[in-house]
PDB file of C-alpha atoms in Angstrom:
ATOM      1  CA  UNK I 275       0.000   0.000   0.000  1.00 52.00           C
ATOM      2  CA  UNK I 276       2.310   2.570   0.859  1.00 60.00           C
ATOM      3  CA  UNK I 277       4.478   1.545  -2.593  1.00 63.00           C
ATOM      4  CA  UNK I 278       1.164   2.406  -4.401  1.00 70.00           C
ATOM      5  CA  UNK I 279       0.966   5.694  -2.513  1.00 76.00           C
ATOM      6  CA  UNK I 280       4.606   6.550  -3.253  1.00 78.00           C
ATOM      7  CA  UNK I 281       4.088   5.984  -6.847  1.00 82.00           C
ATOM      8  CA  UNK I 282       0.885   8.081  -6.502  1.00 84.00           C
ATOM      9  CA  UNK I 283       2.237  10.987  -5.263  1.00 85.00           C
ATOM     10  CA  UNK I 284       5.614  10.795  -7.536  1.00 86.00           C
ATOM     11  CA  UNK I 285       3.081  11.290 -10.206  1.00 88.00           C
ATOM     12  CA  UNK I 286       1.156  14.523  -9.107  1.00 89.00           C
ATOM     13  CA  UNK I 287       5.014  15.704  -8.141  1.00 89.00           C
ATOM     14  CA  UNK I 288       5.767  15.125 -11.792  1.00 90.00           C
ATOM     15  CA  UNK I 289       2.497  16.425 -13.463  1.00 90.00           C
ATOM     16  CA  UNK I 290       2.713  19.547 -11.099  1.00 89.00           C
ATOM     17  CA  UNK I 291       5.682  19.913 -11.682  1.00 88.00           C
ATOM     18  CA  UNK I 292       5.075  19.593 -15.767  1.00 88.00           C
ATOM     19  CA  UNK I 293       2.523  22.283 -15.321  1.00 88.00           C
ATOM     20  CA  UNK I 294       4.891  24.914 -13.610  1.00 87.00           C
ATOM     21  CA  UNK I 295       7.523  24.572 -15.771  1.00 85.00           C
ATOM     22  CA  UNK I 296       6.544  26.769 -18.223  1.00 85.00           C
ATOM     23  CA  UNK I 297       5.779  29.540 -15.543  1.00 86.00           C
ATOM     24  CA  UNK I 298       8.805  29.622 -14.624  1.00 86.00           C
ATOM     25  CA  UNK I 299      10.634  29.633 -18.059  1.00 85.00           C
ATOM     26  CA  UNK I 300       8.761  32.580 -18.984  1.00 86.00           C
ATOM     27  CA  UNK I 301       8.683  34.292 -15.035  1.00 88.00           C
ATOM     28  CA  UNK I 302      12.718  33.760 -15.321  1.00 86.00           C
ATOM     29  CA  UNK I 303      12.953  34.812 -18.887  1.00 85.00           C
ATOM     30  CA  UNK I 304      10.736  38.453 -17.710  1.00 85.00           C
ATOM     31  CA  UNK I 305      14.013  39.052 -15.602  1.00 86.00           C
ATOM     32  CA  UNK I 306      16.750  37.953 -18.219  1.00 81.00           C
ATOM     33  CA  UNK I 307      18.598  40.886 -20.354  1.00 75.00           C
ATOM     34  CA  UNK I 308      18.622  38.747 -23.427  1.00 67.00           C
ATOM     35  CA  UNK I 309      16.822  36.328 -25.356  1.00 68.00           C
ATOM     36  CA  UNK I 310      16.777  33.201 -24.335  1.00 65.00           C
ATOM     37  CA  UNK I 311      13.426  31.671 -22.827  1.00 65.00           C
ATOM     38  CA  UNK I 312      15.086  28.127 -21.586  1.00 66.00           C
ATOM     39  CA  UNK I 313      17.550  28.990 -19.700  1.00 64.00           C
ATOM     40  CA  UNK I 314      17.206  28.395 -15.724  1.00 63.00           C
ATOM     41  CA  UNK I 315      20.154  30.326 -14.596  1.00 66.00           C
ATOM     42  CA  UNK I 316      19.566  32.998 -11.937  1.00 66.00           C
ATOM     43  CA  UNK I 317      22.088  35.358 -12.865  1.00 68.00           C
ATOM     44  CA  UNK I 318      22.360  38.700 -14.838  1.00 70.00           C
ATOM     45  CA  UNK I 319      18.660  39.026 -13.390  1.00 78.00           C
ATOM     46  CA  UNK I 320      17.478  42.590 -13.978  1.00 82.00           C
ATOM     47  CA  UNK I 321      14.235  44.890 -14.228  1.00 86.00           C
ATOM     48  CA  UNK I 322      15.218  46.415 -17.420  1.00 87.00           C
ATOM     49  CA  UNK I 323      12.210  44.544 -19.377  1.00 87.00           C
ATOM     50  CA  UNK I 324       9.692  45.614 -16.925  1.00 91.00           C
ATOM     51  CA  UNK I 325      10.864  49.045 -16.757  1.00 90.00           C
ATOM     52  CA  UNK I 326      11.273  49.087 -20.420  1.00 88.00           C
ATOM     53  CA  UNK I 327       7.731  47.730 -21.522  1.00 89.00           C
ATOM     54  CA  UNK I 328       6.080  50.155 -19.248  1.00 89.00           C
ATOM     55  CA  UNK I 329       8.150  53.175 -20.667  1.00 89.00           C
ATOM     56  CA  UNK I 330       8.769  52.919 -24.283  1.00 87.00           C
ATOM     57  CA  UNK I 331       5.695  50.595 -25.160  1.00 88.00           C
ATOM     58  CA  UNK I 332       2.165  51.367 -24.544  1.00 91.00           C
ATOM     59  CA  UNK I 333       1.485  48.181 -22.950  1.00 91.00           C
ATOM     60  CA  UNK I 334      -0.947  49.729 -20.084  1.00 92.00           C
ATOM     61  CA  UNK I 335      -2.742  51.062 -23.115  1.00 93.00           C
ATOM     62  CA  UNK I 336      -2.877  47.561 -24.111  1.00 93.00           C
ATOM     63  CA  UNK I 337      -4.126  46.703 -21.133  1.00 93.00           C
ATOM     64  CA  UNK I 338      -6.697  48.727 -20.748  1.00 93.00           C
ATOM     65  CA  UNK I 339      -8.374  48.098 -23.605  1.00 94.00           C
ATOM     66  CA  UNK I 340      -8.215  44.416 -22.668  1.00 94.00           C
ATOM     67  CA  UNK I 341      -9.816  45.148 -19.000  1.00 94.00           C
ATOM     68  CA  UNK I 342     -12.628  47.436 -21.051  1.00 94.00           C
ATOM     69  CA  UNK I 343     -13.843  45.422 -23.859  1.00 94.00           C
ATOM     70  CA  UNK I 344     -13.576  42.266 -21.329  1.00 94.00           C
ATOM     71  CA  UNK I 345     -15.245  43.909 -18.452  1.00 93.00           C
ATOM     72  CA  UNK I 346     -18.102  45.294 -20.724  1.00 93.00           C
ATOM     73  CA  UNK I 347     -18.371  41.435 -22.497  1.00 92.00           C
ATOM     74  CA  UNK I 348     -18.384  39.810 -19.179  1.00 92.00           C
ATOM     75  CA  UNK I 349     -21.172  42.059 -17.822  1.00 92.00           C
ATOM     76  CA  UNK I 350     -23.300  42.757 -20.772  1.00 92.00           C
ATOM     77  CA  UNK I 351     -23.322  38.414 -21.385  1.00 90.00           C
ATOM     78  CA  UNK I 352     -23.856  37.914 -17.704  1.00 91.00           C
ATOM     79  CA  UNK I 353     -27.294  40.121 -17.646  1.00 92.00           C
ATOM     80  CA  UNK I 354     -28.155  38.756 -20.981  1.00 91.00           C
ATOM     81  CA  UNK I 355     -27.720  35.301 -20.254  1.00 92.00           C
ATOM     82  CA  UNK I 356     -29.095  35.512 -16.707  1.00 92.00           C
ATOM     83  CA  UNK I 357     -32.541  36.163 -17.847  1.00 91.00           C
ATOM     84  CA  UNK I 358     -32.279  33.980 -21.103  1.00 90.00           C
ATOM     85  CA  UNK I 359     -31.430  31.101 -18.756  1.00 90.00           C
ATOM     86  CA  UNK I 360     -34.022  32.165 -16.487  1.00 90.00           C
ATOM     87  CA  UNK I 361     -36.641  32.349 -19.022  1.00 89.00           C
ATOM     88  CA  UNK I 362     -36.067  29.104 -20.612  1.00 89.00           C
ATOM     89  CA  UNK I 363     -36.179  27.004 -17.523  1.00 87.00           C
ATOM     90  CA  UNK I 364     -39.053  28.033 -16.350  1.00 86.00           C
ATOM     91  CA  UNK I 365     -41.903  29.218 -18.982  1.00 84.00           C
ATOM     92  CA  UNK I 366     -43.039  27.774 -21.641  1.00 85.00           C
ATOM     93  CA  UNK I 367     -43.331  29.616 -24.925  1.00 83.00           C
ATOM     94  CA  UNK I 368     -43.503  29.222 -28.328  1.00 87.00           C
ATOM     95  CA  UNK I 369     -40.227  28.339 -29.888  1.00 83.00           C
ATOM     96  CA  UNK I 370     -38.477  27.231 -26.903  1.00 85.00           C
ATOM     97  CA  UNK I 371     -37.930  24.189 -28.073  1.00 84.00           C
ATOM     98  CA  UNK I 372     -36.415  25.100 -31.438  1.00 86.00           C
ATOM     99  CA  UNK I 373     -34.539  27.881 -29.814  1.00 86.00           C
ATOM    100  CA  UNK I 374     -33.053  25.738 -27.611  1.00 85.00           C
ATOM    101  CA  UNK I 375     -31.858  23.514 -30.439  1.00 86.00           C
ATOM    102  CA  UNK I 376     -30.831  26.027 -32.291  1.00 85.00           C
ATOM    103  CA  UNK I 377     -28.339  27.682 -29.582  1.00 83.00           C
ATOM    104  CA  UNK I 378     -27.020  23.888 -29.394  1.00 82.00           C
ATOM    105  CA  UNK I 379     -26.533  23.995 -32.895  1.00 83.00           C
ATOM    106  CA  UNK I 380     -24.416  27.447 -32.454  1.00 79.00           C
ATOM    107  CA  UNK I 381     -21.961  25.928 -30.771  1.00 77.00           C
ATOM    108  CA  UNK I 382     -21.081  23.711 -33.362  1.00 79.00           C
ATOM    109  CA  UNK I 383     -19.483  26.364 -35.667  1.00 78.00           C
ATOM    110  CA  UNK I 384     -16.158  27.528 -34.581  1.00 79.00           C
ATOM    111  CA  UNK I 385     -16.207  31.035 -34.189  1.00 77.00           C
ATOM    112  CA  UNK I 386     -13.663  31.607 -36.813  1.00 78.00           C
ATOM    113  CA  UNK I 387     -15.866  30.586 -39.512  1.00 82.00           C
ATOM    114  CA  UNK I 388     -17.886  33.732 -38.842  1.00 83.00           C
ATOM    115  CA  UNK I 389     -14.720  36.255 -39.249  1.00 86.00           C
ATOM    116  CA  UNK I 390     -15.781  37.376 -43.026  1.00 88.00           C
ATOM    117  CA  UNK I 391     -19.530  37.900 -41.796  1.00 88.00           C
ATOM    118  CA  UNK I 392     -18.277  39.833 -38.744  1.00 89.00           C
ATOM    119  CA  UNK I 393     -15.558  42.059 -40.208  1.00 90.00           C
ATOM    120  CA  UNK I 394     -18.203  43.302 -42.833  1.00 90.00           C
ATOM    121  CA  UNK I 395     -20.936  43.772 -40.514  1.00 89.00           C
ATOM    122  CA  UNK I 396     -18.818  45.728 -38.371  1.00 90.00           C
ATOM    123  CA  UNK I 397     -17.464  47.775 -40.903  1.00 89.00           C
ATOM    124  CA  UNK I 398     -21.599  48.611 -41.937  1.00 90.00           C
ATOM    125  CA  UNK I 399     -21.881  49.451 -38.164  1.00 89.00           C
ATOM    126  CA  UNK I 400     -19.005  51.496 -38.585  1.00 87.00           C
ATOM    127  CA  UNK I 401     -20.793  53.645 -41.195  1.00 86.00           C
ATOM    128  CA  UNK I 402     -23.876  53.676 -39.816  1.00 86.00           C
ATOM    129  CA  UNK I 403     -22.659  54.928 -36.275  1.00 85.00           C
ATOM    130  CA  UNK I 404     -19.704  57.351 -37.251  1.00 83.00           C
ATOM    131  CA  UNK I 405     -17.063  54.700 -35.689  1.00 79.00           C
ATOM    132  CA  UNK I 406     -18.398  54.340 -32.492  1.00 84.00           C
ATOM    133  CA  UNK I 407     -19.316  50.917 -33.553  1.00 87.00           C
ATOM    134  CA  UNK I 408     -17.146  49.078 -35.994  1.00 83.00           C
ATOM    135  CA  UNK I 409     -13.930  48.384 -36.882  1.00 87.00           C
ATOM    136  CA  UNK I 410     -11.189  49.692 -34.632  1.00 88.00           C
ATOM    137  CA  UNK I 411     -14.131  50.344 -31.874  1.00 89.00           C
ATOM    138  CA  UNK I 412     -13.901  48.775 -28.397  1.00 91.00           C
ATOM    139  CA  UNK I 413     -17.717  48.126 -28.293  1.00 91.00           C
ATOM    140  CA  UNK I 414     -17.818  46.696 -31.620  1.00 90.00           C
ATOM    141  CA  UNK I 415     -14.873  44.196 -30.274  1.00 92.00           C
ATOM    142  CA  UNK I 416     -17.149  43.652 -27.205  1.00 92.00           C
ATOM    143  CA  UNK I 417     -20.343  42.905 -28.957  1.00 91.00           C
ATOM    144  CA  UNK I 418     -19.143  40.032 -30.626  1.00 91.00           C
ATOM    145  CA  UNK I 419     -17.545  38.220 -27.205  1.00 91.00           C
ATOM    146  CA  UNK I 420     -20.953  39.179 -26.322  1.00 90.00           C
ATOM    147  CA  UNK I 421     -22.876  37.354 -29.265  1.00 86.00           C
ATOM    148  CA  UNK I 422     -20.514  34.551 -29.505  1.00 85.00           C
ATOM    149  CA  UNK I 423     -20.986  33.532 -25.715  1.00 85.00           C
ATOM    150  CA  UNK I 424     -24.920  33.769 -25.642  1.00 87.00           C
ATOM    151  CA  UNK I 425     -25.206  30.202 -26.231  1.00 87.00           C
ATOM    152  CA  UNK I 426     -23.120  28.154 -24.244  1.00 86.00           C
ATOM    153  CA  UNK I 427     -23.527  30.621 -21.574  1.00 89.00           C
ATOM    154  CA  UNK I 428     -27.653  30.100 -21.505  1.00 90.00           C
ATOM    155  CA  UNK I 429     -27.042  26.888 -21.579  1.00 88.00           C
ATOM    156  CA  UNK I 430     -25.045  26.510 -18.229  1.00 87.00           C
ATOM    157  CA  UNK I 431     -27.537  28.591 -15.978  1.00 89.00           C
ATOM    158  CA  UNK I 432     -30.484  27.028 -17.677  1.00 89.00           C
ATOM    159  CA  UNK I 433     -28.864  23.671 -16.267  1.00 87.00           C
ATOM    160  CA  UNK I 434     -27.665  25.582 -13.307  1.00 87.00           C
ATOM    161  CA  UNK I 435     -31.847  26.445 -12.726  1.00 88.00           C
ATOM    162  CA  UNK I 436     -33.162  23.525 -13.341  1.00 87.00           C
ATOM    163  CA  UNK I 437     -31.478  21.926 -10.766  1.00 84.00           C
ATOM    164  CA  UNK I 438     -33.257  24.368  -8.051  1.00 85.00           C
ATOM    165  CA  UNK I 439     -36.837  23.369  -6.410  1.00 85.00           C
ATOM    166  CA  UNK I 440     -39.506  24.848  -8.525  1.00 84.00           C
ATOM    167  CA  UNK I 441     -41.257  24.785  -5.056  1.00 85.00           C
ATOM    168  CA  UNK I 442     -39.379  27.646  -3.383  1.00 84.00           C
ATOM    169  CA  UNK I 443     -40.874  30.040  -6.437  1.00 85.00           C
ATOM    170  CA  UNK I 444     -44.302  28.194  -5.881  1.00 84.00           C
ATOM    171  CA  UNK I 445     -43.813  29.338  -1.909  1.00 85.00           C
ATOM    172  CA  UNK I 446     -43.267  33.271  -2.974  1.00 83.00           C
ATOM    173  CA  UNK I 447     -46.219  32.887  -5.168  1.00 84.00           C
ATOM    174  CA  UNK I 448     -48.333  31.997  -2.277  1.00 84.00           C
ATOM    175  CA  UNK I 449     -47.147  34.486  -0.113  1.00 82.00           C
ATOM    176  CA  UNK I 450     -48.143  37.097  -3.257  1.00 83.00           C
ATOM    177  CA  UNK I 451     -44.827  37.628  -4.940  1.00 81.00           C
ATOM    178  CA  UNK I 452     -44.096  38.373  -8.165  1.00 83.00           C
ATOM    179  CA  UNK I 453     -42.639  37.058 -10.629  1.00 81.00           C
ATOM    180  CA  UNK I 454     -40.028  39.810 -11.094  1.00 85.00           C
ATOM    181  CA  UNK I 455     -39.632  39.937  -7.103  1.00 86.00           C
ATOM    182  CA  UNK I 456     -39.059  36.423  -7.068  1.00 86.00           C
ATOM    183  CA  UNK I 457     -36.689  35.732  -9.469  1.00 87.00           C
ATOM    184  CA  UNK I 458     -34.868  38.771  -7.962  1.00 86.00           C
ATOM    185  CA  UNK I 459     -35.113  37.788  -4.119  1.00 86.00           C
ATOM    186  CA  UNK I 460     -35.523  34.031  -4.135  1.00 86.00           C
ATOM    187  CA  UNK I 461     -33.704  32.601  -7.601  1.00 87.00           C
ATOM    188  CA  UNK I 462     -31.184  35.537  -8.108  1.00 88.00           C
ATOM    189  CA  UNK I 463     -29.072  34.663  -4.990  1.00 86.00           C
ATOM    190  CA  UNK I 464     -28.818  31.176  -5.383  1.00 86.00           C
ATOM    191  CA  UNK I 465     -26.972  31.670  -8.693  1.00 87.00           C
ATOM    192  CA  UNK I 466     -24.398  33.139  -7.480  1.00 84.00           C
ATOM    193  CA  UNK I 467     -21.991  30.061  -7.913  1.00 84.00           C
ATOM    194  CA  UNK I 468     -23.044  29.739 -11.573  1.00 87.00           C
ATOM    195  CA  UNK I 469     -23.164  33.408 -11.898  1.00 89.00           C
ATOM    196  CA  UNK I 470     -19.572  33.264 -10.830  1.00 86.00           C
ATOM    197  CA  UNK I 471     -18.472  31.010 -13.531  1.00 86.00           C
ATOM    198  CA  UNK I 472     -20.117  32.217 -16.553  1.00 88.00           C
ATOM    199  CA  UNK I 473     -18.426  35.658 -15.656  1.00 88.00           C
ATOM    200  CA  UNK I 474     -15.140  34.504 -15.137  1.00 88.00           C
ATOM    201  CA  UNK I 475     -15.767  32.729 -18.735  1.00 86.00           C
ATOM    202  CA  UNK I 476     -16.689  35.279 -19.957  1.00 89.00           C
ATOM    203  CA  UNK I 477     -13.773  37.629 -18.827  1.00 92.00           C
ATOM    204  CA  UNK I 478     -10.834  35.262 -19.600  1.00 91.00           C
ATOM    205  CA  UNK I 479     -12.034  34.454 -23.398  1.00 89.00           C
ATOM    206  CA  UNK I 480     -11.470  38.346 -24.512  1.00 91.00           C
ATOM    207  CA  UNK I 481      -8.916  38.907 -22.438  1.00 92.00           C
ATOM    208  CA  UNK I 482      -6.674  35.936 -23.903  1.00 89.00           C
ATOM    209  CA  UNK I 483      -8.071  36.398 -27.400  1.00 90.00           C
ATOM    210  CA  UNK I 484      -5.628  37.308 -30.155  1.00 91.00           C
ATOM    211  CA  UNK I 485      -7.867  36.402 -33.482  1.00 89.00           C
ATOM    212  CA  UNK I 486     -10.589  38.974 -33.816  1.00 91.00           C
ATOM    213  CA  UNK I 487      -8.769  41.839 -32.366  1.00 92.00           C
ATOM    214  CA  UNK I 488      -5.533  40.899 -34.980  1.00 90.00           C
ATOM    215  CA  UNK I 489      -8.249  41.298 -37.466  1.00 89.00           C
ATOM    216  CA  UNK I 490     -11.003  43.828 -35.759  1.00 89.00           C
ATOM    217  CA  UNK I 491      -8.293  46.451 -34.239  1.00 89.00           C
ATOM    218  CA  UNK I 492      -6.373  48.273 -37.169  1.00 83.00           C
ATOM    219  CA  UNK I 493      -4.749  50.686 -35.116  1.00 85.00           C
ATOM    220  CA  UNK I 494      -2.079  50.134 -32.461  1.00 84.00           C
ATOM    221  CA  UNK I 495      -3.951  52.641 -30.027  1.00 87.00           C
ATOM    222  CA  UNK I 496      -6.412  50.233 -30.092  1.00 89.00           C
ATOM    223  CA  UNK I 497      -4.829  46.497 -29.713  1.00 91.00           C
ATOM    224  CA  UNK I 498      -5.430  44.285 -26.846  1.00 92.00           C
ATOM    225  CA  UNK I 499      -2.790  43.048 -24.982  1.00 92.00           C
ATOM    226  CA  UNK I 500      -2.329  39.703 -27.085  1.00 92.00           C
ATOM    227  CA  UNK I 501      -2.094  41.723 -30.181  1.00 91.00           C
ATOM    228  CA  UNK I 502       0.162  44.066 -28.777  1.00 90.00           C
ATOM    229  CA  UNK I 503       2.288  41.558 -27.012  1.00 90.00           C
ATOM    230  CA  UNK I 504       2.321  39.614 -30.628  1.00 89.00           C
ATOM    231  CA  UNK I 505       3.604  43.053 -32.231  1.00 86.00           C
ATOM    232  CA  UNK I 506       6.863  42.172 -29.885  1.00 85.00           C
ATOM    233  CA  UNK I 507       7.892  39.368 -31.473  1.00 83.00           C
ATOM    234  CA  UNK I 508       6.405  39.618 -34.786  1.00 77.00           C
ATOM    235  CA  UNK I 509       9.902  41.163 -36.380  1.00 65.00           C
ATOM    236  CA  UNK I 510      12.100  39.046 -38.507  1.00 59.00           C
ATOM    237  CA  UNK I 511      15.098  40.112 -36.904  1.00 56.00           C
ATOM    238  CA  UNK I 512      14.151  41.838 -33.357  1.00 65.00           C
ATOM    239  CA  UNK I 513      11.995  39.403 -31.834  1.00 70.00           C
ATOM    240  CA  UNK I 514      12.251  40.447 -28.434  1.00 79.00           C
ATOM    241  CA  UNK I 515      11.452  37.424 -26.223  1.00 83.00           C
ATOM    242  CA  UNK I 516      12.553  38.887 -22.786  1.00 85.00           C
ATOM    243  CA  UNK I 517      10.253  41.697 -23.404  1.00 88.00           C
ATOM    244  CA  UNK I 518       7.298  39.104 -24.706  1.00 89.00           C
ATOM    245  CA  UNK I 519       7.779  37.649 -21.233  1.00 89.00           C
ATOM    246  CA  UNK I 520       7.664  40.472 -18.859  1.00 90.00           C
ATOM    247  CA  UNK I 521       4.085  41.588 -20.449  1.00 91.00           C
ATOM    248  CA  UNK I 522       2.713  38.201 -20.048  1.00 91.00           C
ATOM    249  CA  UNK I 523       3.883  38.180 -16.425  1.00 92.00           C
ATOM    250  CA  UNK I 524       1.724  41.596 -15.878  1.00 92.00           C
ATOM    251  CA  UNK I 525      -0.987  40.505 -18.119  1.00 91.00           C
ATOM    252  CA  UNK I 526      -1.755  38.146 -15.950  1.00 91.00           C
ATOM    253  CA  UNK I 527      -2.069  39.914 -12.924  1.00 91.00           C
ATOM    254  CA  UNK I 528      -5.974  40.621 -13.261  1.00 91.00           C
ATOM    255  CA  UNK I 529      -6.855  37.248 -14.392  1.00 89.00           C
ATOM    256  CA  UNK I 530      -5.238  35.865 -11.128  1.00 88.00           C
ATOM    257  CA  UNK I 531      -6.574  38.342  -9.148  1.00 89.00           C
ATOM    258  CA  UNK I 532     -10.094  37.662 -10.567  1.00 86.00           C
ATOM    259  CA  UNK I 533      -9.568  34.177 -10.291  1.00 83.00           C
ATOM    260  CA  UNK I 534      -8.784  33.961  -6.655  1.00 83.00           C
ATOM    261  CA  UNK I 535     -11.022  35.976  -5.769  1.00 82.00           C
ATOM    262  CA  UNK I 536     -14.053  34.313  -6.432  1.00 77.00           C
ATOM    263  CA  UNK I 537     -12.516  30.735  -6.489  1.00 74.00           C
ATOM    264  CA  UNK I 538     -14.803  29.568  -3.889  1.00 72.00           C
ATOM    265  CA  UNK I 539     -17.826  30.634  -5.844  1.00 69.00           C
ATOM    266  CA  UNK I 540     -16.246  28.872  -9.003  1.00 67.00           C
ATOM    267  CA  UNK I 541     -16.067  25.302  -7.451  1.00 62.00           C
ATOM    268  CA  UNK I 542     -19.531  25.707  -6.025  1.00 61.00           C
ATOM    269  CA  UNK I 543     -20.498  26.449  -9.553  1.00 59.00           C
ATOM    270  CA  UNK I 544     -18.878  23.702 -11.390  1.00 57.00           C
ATOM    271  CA  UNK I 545     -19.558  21.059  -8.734  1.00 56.00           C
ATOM    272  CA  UNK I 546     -22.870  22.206  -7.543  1.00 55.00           C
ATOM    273  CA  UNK I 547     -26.150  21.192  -9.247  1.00 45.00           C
ATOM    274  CA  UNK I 548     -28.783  21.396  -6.187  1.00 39.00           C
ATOM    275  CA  UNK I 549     -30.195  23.290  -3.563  1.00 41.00           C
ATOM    276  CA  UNK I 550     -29.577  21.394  -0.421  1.00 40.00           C
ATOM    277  CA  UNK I 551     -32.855  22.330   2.092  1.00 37.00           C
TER     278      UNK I 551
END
């Protein structure tokens, strides 16, 4: 027994082990002067990448236009998809059914088959709206996270409400709720797990994206940071790796941030499909 256990935990040592690797390629490479990205030497350490992204490239511009079209996808989808979910697990209208399929059917498609359709209905926008949504616009960028995400997304808290006692809306009834007062007092708080989830989902996905914004943003004022971190390393001859590094260390700062702070909320979500009385 205590060979099986040995053998056990020498394989989570290896697999955790296989998984932090590559953090600490790149976390050592942020601190390196030159080039190389597999080295594991500690010395000639230095903060000139760090001090030199954040001075001579606009890589909090980046940033922030990362954090915006993100924050606006995450919170736009989560209101969305909140009553979406809501409305097809509990009423019964016509179409349901077919919608239903249909948003199953969505999912299907990768999301880069749509680029051509996207691109030219966001240039059309463009026109229409003097820029403030199209190409090179941050709420253009944002309302296609937005679309893309509707399905899945109404999917998951449909699930999520379907696994909650119809009688605890049947209760408020009696006691002369409505329906908009219960769903806001009574369901609303006990999807906060689920909640949780979809927004973290629907955070990370724009965040991390680097196809539609290589295509969508046209202007280097506007990149995220994935296309602007790609613009480091996309020369021929001054591929800057050290550089490359050091942003993805700070780039990741709000996802871990976001991600540990509501970690407790995302296990409840993901493991959680009841209401325990």
């Amino acid at each position: 027994m205590k060979g099986k256990h040995f053998f056990i935990h020498a394989f989570l040592v290896l697999c955790l082990c296989l998984t932090l690797a590559p953090a600490v390629l790149v976390l050592l490479a942020s601190f390196r002067s030159g080039n190389d990205l597999f080295s594991l030497s500690l010395s000639g350490l230095t903060l000139n990448n760090y001090r030199d992204l954040l001075k001579t490239k606009p890589f909090l511009v980046w940033m922030g236009n990362s954090l915006v079209v993100s924050t606006l996808a995450s919170v736009v989808a989560l209101f969305v998809t909140t009553l979406a979910g809501y409305a097809f697990a509990r009423f019964r209208f016509p179409g349901r059914k077919y919608g239903l399929l249909l948003m199953i059917l969505l999912q299907m498609f990768p999301a880069g088959m749509a680029m051509v359709a996207v691109f030219r209905v966001l240039q059309v926008m463009g026109h229409l709206t003097g820029g403030v949504i199209g190409l090179n616009s941050l709420i253009g960028l944002s309302l296609v996270y937005i679309g893309g995400g509707i399905p899945f997304n109404t999917w998951m808290i449909k699930g999520y409400i379907d696994s909650l006692p119809k009688e605890l809306e049947e209760s408020a009834y009696l006691d002369g709720a409505t329906p908009h007062q219960t769903f806001a007092q009574i369901i609303l708080p006990l999807l906060g797990p689920i909640l949780s989830v979809v927004a973290v989902f629907n955070f990370i996905t724009p965040y991390s994206d680097f196809v539609f914004p290589s295509v969508l943003m046209q202007e280097e004022k506007r990149y995220t940071l994935a296309v602007g971190m790609q613009s480091l390393i996309s020369g021929n001859f001054s591929a800057n790796w050290s550089l490359f590094a050091a942003a993805s260390i700070l780039g990741s700062i709000p996802i871990l941030v976001l991600f540990f702070s509501i970690q407790r909320f995302l296990v409840q979500g993901l493991t959680q499909g009841a209401v325990k009385g």
